mmCIF file of C-alpha atoms in Angstrom:
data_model
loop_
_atom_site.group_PDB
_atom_site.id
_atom_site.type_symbol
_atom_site.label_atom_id
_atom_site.label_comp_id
_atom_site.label_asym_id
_atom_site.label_seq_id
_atom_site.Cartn_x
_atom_site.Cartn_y
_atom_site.Cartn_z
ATOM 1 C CA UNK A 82 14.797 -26.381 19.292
ATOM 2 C CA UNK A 83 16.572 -28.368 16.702
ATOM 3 C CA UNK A 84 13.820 -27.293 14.273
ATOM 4 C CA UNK A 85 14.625 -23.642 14.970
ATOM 5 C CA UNK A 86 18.393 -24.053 14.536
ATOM 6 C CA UNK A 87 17.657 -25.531 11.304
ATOM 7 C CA UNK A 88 15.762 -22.706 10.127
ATOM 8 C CA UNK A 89 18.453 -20.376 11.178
ATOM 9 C CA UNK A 90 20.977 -22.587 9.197
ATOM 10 C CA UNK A 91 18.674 -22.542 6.503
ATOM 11 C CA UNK A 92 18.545 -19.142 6.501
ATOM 12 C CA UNK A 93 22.387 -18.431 6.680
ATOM 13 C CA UNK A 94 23.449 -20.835 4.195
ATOM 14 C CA UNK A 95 20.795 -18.721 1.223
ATOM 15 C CA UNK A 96 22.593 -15.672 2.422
ATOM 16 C CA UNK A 97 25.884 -17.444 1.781
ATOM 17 C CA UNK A 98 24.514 -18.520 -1.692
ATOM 18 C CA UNK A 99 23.434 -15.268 -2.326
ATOM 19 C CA UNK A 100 26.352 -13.714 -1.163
ATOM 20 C CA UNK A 101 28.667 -15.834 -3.504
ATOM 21 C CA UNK A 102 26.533 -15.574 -6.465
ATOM 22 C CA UNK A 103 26.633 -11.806 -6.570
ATOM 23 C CA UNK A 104 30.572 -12.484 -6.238
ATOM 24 C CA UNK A 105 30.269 -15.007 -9.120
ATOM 25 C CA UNK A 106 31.637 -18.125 -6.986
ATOM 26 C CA UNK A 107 30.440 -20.696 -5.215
ATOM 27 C CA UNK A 108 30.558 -21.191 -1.687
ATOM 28 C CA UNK A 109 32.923 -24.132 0.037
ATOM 29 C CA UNK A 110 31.447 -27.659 0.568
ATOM 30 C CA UNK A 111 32.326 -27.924 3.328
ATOM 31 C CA UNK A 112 30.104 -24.737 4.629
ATOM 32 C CA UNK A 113 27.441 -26.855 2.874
ATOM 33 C CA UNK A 114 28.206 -30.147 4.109
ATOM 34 C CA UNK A 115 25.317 -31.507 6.530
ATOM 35 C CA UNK A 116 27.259 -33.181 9.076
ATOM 36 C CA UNK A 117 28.392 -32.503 12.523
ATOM 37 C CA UNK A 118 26.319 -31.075 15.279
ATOM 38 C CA UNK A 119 24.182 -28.385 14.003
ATOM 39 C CA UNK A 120 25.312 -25.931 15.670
ATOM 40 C CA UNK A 121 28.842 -26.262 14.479
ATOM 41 C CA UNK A 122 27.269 -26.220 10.914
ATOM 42 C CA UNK A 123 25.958 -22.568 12.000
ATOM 43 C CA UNK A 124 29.065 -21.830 13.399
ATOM 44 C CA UNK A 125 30.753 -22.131 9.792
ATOM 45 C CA UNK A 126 27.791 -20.486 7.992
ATOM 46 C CA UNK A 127 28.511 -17.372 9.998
ATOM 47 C CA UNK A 128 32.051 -17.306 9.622
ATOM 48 C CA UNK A 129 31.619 -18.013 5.847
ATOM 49 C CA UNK A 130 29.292 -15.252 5.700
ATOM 50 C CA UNK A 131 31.660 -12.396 7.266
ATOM 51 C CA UNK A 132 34.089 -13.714 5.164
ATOM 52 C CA UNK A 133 32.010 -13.417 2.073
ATOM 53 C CA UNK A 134 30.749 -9.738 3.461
ATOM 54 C CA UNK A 135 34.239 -8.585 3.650
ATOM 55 C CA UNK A 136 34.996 -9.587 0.023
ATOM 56 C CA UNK A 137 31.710 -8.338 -1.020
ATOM 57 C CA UNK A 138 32.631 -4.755 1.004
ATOM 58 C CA UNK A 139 36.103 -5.220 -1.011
ATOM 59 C CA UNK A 140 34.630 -5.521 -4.232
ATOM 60 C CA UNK A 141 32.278 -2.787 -4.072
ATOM 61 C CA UNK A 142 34.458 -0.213 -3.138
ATOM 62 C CA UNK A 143 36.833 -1.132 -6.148
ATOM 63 C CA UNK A 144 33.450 -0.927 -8.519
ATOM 64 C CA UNK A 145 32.982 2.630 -7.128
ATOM 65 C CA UNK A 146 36.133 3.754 -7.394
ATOM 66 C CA UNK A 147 36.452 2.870 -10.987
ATOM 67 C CA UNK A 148 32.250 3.960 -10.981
ATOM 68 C CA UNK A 149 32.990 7.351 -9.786
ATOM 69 C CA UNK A 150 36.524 7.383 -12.089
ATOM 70 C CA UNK A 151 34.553 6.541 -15.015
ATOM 71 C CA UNK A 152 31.891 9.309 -14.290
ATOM 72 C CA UNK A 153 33.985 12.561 -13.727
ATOM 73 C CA UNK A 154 36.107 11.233 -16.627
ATOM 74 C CA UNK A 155 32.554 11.025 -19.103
ATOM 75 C CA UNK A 156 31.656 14.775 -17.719
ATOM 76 C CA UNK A 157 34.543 16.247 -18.775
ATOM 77 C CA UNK A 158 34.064 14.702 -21.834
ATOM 78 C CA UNK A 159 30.486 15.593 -22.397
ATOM 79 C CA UNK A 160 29.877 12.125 -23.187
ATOM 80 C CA UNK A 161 31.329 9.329 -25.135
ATOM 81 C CA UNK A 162 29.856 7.130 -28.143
ATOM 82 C CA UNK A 163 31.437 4.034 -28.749
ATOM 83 C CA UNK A 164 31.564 2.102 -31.829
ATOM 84 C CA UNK A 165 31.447 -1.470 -29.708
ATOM 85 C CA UNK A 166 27.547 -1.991 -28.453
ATOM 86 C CA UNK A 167 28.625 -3.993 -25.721
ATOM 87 C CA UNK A 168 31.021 -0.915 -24.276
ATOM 88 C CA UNK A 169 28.033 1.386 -24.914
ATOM 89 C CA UNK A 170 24.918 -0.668 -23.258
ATOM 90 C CA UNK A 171 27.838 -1.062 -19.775
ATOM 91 C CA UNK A 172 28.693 2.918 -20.321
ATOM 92 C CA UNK A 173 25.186 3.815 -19.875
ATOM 93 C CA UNK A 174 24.818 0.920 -17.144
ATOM 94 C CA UNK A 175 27.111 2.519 -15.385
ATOM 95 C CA UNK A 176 26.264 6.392 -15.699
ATOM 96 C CA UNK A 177 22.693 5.818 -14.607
ATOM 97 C CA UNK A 178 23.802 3.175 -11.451
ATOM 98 C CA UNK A 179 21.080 1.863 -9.516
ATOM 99 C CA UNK A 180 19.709 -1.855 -10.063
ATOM 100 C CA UNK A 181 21.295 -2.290 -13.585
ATOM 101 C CA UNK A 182 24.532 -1.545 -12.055
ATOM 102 C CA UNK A 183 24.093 -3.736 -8.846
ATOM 103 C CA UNK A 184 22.334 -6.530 -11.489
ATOM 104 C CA UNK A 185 26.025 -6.644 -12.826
ATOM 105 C CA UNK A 186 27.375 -8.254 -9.516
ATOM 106 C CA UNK A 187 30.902 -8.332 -8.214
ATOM 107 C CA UNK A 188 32.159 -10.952 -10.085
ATOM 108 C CA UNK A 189 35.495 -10.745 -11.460
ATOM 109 C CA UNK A 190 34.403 -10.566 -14.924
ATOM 110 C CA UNK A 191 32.283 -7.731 -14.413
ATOM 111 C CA UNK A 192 34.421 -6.030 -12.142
ATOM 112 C CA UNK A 193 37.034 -6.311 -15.115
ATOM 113 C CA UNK A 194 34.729 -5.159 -17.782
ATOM 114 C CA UNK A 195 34.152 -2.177 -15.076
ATOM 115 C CA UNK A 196 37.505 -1.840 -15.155
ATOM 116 C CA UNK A 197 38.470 -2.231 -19.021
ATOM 117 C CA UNK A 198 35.440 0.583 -19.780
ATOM 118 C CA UNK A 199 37.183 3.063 -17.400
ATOM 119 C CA UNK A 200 40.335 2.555 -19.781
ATOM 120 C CA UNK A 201 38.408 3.179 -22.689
ATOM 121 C CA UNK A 202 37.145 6.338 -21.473
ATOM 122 C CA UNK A 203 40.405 6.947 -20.499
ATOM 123 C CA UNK A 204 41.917 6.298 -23.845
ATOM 124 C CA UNK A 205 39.257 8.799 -25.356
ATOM 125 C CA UNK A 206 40.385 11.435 -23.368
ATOM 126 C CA UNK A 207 43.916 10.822 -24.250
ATOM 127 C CA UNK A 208 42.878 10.936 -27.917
ATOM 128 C CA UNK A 209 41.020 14.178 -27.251
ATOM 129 C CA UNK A 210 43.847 15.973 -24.825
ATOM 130 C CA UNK A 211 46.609 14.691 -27.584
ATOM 131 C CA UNK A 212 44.403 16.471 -30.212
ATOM 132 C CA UNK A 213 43.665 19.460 -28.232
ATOM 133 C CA UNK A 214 46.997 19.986 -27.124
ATOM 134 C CA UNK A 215 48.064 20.069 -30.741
ATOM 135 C CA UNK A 216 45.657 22.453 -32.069
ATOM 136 C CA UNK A 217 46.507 24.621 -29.037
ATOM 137 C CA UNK A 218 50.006 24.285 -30.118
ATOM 138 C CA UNK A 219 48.935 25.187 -33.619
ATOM 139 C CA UNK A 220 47.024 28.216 -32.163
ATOM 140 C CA UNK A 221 50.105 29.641 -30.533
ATOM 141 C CA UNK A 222 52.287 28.952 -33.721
ATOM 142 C CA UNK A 223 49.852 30.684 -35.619
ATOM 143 C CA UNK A 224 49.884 33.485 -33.376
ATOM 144 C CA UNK A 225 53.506 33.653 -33.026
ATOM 145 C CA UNK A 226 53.794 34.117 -36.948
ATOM 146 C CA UNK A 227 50.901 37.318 -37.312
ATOM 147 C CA UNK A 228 51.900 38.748 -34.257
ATOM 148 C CA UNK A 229 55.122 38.890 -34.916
ATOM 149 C CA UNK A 230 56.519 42.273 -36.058
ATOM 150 C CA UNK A 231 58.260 43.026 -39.655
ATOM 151 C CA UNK A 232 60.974 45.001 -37.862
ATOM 152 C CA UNK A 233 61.849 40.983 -36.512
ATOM 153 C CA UNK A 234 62.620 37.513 -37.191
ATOM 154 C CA UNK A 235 60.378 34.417 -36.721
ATOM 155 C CA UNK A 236 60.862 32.604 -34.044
ATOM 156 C CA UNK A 237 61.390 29.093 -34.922
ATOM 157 C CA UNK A 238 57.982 27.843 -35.067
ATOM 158 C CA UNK A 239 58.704 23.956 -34.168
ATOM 159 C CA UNK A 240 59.891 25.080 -30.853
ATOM 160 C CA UNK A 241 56.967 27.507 -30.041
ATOM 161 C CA UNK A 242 54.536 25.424 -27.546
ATOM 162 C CA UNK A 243 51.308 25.828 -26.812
ATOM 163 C CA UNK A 244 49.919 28.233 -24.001
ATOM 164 C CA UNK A 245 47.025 26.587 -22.995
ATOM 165 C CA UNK A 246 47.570 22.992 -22.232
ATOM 166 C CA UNK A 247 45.477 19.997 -20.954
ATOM 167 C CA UNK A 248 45.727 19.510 -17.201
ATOM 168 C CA UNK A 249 43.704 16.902 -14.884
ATOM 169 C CA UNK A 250 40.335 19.235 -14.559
ATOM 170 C CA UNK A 251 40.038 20.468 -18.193
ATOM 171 C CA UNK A 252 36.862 20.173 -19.973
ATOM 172 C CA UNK A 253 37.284 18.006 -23.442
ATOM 173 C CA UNK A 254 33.605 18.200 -24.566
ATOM 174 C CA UNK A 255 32.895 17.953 -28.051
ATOM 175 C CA UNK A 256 31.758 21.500 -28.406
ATOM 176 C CA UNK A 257 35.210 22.906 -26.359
ATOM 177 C CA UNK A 258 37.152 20.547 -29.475
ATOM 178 C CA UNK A 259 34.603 21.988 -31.788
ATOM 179 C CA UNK A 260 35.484 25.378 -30.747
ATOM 180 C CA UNK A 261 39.070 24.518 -30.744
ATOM 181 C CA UNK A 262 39.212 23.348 -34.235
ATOM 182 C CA UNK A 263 37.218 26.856 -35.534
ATOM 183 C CA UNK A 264 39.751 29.090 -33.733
ATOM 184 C CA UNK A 265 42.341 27.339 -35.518
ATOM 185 C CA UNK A 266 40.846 28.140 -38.614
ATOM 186 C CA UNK A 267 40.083 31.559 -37.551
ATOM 187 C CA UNK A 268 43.817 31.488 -37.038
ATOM 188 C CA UNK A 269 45.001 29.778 -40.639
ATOM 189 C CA UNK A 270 42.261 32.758 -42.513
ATOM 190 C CA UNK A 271 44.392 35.374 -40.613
ATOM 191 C CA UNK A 272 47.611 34.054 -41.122
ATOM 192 C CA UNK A 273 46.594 34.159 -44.935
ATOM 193 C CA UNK A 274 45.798 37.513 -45.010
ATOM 194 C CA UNK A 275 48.850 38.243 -42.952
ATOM 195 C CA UNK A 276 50.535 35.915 -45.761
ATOM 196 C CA UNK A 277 49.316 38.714 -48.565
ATOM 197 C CA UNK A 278 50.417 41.673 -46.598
ATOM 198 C CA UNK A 279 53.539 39.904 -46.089
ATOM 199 C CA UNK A 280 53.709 39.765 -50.076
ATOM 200 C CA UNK A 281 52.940 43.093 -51.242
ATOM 201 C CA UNK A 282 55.597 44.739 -48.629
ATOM 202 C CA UNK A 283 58.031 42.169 -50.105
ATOM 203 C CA UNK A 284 57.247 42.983 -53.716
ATOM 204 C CA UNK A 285 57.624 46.871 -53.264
ATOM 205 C CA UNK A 286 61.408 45.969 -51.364
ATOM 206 C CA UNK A 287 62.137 44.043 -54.284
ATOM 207 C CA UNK A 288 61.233 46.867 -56.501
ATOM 208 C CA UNK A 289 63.303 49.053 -53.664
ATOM 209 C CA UNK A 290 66.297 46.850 -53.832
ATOM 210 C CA UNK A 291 66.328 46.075 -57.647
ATOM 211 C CA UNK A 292 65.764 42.275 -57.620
ATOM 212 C CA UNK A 293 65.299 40.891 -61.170
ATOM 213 C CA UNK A 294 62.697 39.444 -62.180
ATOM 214 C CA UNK A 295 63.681 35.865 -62.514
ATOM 215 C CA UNK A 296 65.061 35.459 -59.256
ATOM 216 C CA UNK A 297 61.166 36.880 -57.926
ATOM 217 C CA UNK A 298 59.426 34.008 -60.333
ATOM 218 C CA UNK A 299 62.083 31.680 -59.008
ATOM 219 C CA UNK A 300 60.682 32.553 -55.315
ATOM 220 C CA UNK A 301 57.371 32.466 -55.829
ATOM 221 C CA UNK A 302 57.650 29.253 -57.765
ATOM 222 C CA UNK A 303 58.357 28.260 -54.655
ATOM 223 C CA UNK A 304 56.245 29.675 -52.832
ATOM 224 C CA UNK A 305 53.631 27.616 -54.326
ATOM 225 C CA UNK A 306 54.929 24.021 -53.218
ATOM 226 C CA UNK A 307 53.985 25.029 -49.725
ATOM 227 C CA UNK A 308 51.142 25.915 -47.386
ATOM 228 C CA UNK A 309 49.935 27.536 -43.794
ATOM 229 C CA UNK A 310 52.891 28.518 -41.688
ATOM 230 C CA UNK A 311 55.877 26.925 -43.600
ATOM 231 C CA UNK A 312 54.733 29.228 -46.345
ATOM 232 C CA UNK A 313 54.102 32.327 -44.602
ATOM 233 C CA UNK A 314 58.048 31.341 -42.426
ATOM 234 C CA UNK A 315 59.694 31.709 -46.022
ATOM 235 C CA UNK A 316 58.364 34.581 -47.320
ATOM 236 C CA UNK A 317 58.950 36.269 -43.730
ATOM 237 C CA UNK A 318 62.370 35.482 -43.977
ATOM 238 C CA UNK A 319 62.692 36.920 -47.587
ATOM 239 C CA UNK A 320 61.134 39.801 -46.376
ATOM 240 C CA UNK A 321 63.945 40.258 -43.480
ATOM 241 C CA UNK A 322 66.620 39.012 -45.722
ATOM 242 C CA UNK A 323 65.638 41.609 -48.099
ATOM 243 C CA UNK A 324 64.536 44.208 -45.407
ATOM 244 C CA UNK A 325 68.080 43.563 -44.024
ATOM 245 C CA UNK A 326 69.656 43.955 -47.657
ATOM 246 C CA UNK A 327 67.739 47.250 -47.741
ATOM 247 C CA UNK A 328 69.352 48.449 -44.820
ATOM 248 C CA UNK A 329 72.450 48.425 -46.137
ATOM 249 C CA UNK A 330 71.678 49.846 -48.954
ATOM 250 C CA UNK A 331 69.832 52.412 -47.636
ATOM 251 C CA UNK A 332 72.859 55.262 -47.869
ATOM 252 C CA UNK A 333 73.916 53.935 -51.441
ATOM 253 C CA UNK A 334 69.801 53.927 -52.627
ATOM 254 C CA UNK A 335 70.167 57.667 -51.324
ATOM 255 C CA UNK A 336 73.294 58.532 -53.196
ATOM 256 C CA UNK A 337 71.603 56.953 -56.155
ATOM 257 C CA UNK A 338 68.695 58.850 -55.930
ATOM 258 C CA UNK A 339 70.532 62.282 -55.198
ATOM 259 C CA UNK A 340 72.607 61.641 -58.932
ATOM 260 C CA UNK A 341 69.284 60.673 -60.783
ATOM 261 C CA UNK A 342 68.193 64.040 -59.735
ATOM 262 C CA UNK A 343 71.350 65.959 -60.660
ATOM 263 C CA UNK A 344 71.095 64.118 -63.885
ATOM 264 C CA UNK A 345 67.596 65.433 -64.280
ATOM 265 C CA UNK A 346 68.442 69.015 -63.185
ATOM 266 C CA UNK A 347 71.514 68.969 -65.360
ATOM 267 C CA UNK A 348 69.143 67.847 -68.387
ATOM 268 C CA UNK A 349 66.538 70.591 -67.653
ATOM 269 C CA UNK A 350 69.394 72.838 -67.546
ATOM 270 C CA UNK A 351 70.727 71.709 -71.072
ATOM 271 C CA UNK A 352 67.459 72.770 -72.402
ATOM 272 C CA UNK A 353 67.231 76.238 -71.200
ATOM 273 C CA UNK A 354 70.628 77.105 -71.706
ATOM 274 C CA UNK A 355 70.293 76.233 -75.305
ATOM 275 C CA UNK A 356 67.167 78.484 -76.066
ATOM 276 C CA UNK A 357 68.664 81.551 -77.083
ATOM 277 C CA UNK A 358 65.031 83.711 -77.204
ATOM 278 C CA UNK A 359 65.893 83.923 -73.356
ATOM 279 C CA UNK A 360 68.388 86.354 -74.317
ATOM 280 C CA UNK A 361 66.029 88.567 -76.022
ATOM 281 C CA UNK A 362 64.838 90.330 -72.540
ATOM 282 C CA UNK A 363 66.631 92.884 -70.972
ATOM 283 C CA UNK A 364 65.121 92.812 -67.866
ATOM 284 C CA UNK A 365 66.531 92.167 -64.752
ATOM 285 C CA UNK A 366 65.126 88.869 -64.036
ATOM 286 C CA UNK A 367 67.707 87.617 -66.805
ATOM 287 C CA UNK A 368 70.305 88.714 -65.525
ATOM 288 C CA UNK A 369 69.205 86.679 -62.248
ATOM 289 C CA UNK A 370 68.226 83.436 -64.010
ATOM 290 C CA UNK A 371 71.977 83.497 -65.675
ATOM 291 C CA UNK A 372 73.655 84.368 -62.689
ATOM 292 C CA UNK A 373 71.921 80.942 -60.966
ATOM 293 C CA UNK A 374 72.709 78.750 -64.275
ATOM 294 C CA UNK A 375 75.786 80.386 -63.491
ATOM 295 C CA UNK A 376 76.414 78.724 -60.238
ATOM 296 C CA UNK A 377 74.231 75.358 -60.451
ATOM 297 C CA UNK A 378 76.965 75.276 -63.269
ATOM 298 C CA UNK A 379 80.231 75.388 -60.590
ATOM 299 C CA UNK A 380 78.269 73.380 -58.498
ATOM 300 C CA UNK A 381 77.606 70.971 -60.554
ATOM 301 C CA UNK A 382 80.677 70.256 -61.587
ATOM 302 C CA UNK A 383 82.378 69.658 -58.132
ATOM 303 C CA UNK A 384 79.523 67.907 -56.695
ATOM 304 C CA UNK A 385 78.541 65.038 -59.578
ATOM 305 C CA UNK A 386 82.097 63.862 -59.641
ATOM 306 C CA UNK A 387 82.396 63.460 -55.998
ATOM 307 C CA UNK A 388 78.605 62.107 -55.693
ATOM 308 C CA UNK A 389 79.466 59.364 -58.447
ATOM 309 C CA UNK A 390 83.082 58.535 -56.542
ATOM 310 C CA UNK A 391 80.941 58.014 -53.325
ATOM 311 C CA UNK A 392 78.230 55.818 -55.050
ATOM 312 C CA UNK A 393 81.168 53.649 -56.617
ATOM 313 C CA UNK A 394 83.389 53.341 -53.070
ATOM 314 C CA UNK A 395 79.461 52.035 -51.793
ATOM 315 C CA UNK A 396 78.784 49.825 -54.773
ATOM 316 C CA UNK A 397 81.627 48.002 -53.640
ATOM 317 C CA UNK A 398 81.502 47.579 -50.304
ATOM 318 C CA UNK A 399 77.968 45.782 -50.868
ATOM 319 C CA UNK A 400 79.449 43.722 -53.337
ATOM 320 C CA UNK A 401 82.053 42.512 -51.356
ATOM 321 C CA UNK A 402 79.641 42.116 -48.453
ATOM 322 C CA UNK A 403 77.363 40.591 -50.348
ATOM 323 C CA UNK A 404 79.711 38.236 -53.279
ATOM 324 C CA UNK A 405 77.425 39.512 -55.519
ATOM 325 C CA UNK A 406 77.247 41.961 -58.177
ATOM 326 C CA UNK A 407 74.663 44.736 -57.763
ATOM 327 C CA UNK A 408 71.765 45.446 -59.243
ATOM 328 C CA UNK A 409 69.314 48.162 -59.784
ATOM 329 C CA UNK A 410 66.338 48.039 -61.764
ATOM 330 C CA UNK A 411 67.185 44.846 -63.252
ATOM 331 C CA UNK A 412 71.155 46.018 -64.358
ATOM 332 C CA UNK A 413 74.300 45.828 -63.276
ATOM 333 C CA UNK A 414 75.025 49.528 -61.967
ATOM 334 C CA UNK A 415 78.952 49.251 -61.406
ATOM 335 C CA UNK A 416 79.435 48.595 -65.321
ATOM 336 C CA UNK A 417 77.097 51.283 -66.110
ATOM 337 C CA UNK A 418 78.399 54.247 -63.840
ATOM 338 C CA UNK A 419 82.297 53.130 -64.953
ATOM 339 C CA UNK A 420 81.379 53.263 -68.350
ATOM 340 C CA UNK A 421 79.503 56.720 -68.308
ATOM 341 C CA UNK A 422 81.423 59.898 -69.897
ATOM 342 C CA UNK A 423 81.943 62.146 -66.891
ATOM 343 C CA UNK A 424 84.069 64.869 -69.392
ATOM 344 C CA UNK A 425 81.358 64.662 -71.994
ATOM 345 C CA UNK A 426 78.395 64.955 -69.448
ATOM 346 C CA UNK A 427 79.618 67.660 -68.034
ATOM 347 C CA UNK A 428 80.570 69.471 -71.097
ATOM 348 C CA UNK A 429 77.013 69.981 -72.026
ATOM 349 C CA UNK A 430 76.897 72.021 -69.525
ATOM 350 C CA UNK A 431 79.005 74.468 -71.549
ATOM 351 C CA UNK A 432 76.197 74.497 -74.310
ATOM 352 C CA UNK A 433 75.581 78.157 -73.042
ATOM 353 C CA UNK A 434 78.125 80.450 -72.199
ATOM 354 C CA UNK A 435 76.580 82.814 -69.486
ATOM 355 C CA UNK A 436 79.483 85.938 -69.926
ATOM 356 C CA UNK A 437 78.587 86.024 -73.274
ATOM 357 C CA UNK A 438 75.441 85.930 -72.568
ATOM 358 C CA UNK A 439 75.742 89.080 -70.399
ATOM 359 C CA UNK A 440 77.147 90.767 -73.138
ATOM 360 C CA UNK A 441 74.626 90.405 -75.815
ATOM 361 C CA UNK A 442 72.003 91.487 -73.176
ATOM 362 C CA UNK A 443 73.903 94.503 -72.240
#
């Protein structure tokens, strides 16, 4: 009988050894000791053991917590290389489980390099998610500046956030960043060709407005110190600047407009009135064309004097809106529509005199 109980103490105390060895300690001396009655040395075995188990049972559902952590976190990941073999050799220890992951044991130490992998993963998905969330953010800036209609103004880009964002079941593979990275360029290639559109609209506003010519080489100038949206949020805002500029001008562009044509119809007019052959006919389709020069001729002379007031009242207004002088085609237009000869314009007009005109065809 005592020969038995030996073999059953025998027994319990390699469990016990085994048992603290996979938790990297050893096991009390005094569960060791051989003294006292054998059966209280079982009696301490045993309770050593469950005491053991339960620390054991502790342990291993820490490592599987941080296990199964360290899994789902590698999935969404598609995988993680690290530069450190030691991480890498545990990473794959603990993806494939099995005996290389029980052959770890519970110690501490392994329990903590358990632990310190999981916050490497970890870390690489920050890295990724901090990255991703910033080219998303990039994406929507992007998109804010093409989409955003000539007829408005940019919003301000460093407040525009991103409208897809990282969240606790996203997918960080390296072919989703991959894919992330060539939509932003996608994205930078059409905000470049929205930069060009941009361009030529401003150009032919400039040309609409009259802006001279230095103060467009002064833009572009700097135009070329910057890049990707920064670029494309300065010319926009020329463009609306210039757009808004136009608006205002709009009714004086018009009045300009409607004298350059009187001016050229009172030209053409100069011209035929001074041809005398035209009084050579006696048909009755003289008699017409002088009794139109006739009245273009009264017209004329009540209209261009109260088209150039108008144009001057509008010049200006925009100039005190503005605190600038304006400018049309590259000159000063006030100085040159005060100093223009309204008398002696208008007096050409009298180059032909249409009643004696009548006379000599009669």
């Amino acid at each position: 009988e005592q020969e038995k109980q030996l073999a059953v103490l025998a027994g319990l105390r390699s469990t016990l050894v085994k048992h603290w060895q996979s938790l990297g300690e050893a096991p009390e001396e005094e569960t060791m000791r051989d003294s006292g009655p054998i059966s209280d040395r079982v009696a301490r075995c045993k309770e050593a053991i469950q005491k053991a188990e339960a620390v054991i049972e502790e342990r291993v559902a820490t490592r599987t917590v941080s296990v199964d952590e360290t899994k789902r976190l590698v999935n969404q990941l598609g995988g993680c290389d690290f530069e450190d073999a030691g991480s890498q050799s545990l990473l794959e220890t603990v993806m494939h489980g099995g005996a290389d992951l029980e052959a770890l044991g519970l110690s501490p130490e392994a329990l903590s390099r358990i632990d310190r992998l999981l916050e490497l993963v970890r870390e690489e998905k920050g890295r990724r998610a901090e990255e991703f969330n910033r080219l998303q953010r990039v994406i929507s800036q992007y998109r804010a500046c093409i989409e955003c209609p000539d007829s408005e103004d940019l919003p301000e880009v460093s407040k525009v956030e991103a409208e897809r964002g990282v969240d606790n079941d996203s997918t960080l593979t390296l072919d989703v960043m991959v894919a992330t990275k060539e939509e932003v360029g996608l994205k930078e290639r059409q905000l470049e060709d929205a930069f060009h559109v941009c361009l030529g609209k401003t150009r032919q506003i400039w040309d609409d407005v009259g802006k001279d010519q230095s103060g467009r080489d002064e833009f572009l100038e700097q135009l070329e110190g910057l890049e990707g949206i920064p670029r494309y949020a300065k010319l926009h805002r020329e463009y609306r600047n210039q757009h808004r500029k136009m608006e205002c001008l709009r009714p004086l562009l018009a009045k300009i407009r409607e004298r350059e044509n009187l001016v050229q119809k009172m030209s053409e007019f100069e011209i035929r009135a001074s041809d005398p052959n035209r009084l050579r006919s006696r048909s009755r389709g003289v008699f017409k064309e002088l009794q139109e020069e006739e009245n273009f001729r009264k017209k004329i002379k009540k209209q261009y004097p109260r088209l150039r007031e108008d144009i001057l009242r509008l010049v200006v207004e925009w100039e005190g809106l503005e605190g600038e002088a304006f400018v049309y085609q590259g000159e000063e237009y006030r100085p040159k529509l005060e100093s223009e000869d309204v008398k002696s314009l208008l007096l050409h007009l009298k180059t032909f005199d249409s009643k004696t005109a009548k006379a000599k065809v009669q």
